[in-house]
Amino acid sequence: KSADNLLAGIAASKTRGLGRLLNALSIPHLGESTGRALADECGSIDALLQAKDAAELEQKYKLGPVVSRDVFEWFADPQNRA
């Protein structure tokens, strides 16, 4: 029974979307609504990983300077990419 619940939970998690994932990563200053908006704008996590700097995130995805810096630093940290 617990294995079935685990498999069902994994399957359900695949449909929750990038906005929920970004929120779950606990990136400083990136709340639920900003995470959803960012997910809608960027479309994939790869787009965030490929950003050259925080200024690119700020311009491309209409983020404020604090949020763009925190998002960029979070994805630039090698521990968060492992």
One Martini backbone bead per residue (centre of mass of N, CA, C, O) as a GRO file, in nm:
protein
   82
    1LYS     BB    1   0.058   0.061  -0.023
    2SER     BB    2   0.299   0.264   0.011
    3ALA     BB    3   0.405   0.227  -0.277
    4ASP     BB    4   0.153   0.336  -0.417
    5ASN     BB    5   0.165   0.617  -0.286
    6LEU     BB    6   0.438   0.695  -0.398
    7LEU     BB    7   0.370   0.669  -0.700
    8ALA     BB    8   0.135   0.872  -0.691
    9GLY     BB    9   0.305   1.114  -0.593
   10ILE     BB   10   0.497   1.125  -0.832
   11ALA     BB   11   0.287   1.162  -1.054
   12ALA     BB   12   0.160   1.425  -0.937
   13SER     BB   13   0.426   1.604  -0.940
   14LYS     BB   14   0.443   1.625  -1.265
   15THR     BB   15   0.174   1.840  -1.268
   16ARG     BB   16   0.253   2.114  -1.095
   17GLY     BB   17   0.498   2.269  -1.189
   18LEU     BB   18   0.733   2.524  -1.189
   19GLY     BB   19   0.621   2.716  -0.974
   20ARG     BB   20   0.625   2.508  -0.741
   21LEU     BB   21   0.922   2.442  -0.756
   22LEU     BB   22   1.037   2.722  -0.701
   23ASN     BB   23   0.904   2.746  -0.424
   24ALA     BB   24   1.037   2.480  -0.299
   25LEU     BB   25   1.344   2.595  -0.308
   26SER     BB   26   1.376   2.852  -0.128
   27ILE     BB   27   1.410   3.125  -0.255
   28PRO     BB   28   1.491   3.418  -0.188
   29HIS     BB   29   1.215   3.634  -0.249
   30LEU     BB   30   1.051   3.377  -0.372
   31GLY     BB   31   0.740   3.347  -0.420
   32GLU     BB   32   0.458   3.214  -0.537
   33SER     BB   33   0.373   3.436  -0.746
   34THR     BB   34   0.655   3.485  -0.866
   35GLY     BB   35   0.709   3.192  -0.949
   36ARG     BB   36   0.474   3.171  -1.148
   37ALA     BB   37   0.552   3.409  -1.330
   38LEU     BB   38   0.830   3.303  -1.404
   39ALA     BB   39   0.737   3.037  -1.530
   40ASP     BB   40   0.564   3.168  -1.753
   41GLU     BB   41   0.802   3.324  -1.885
   42CYS     BB   42   1.036   3.094  -1.915
   43GLY     BB   43   0.920   2.766  -1.914
   44SER     BB   44   1.212   2.687  -1.782
   45ILE     BB   45   1.488   2.593  -1.603
   46ASP     BB   46   1.702   2.635  -1.825
   47ALA     BB   47   1.670   2.943  -1.853
   48LEU     BB   48   1.789   2.998  -1.567
   49LEU     BB   49   2.064   2.844  -1.600
   50GLN     BB   50   2.157   3.039  -1.862
   51ALA     BB   51   2.212   3.279  -1.713
   52LYS     BB   52   2.462   3.527  -1.687
   53ASP     BB   53   2.281   3.724  -1.500
   54ALA     BB   54   2.077   3.920  -1.312
   55ALA     BB   55   2.011   4.128  -1.533
   56GLU     BB   56   1.881   3.930  -1.727
   57LEU     BB   57   1.646   3.849  -1.546
   58GLU     BB   58   1.530   4.131  -1.504
   59GLN     BB   59   1.471   4.194  -1.806
   60LYS     BB   60   1.337   3.927  -1.921
   61TYR     BB   61   1.134   3.876  -1.636
   62LYS     BB   62   1.057   4.125  -1.457
   63LEU     BB   63   1.248   4.164  -1.218
   64GLY     BB   64   1.381   4.243  -0.947
   65PRO     BB   65   1.691   4.291  -0.812
   66VAL     BB   66   1.667   4.094  -0.570
   67VAL     BB   67   1.540   3.848  -0.707
   68SER     BB   68   1.743   3.813  -0.939
   69ARG     BB   69   1.985   3.767  -0.759
   70ASP     BB   70   1.877   3.519  -0.599
   71VAL     BB   71   1.825   3.337  -0.839
   72PHE     BB   72   2.105   3.338  -0.961
   73GLU     BB   73   2.262   3.240  -0.708
   74TRP     BB   74   2.114   2.974  -0.673
   75PHE     BB   75   2.189   2.856  -0.965
   76ALA     BB   76   2.511   2.906  -0.929
   77ASP     BB   77   2.517   2.701  -0.715
   78PRO     BB   78   2.658   2.392  -0.711
   79GLN     BB   79   2.469   2.258  -0.492
   80ASN     BB   80   2.201   2.324  -0.671
   81ARG     BB   81   2.306   2.136  -0.932
   82ALA     BB   82   2.331   1.829  -0.819
   0.00000   0.00000   0.00000
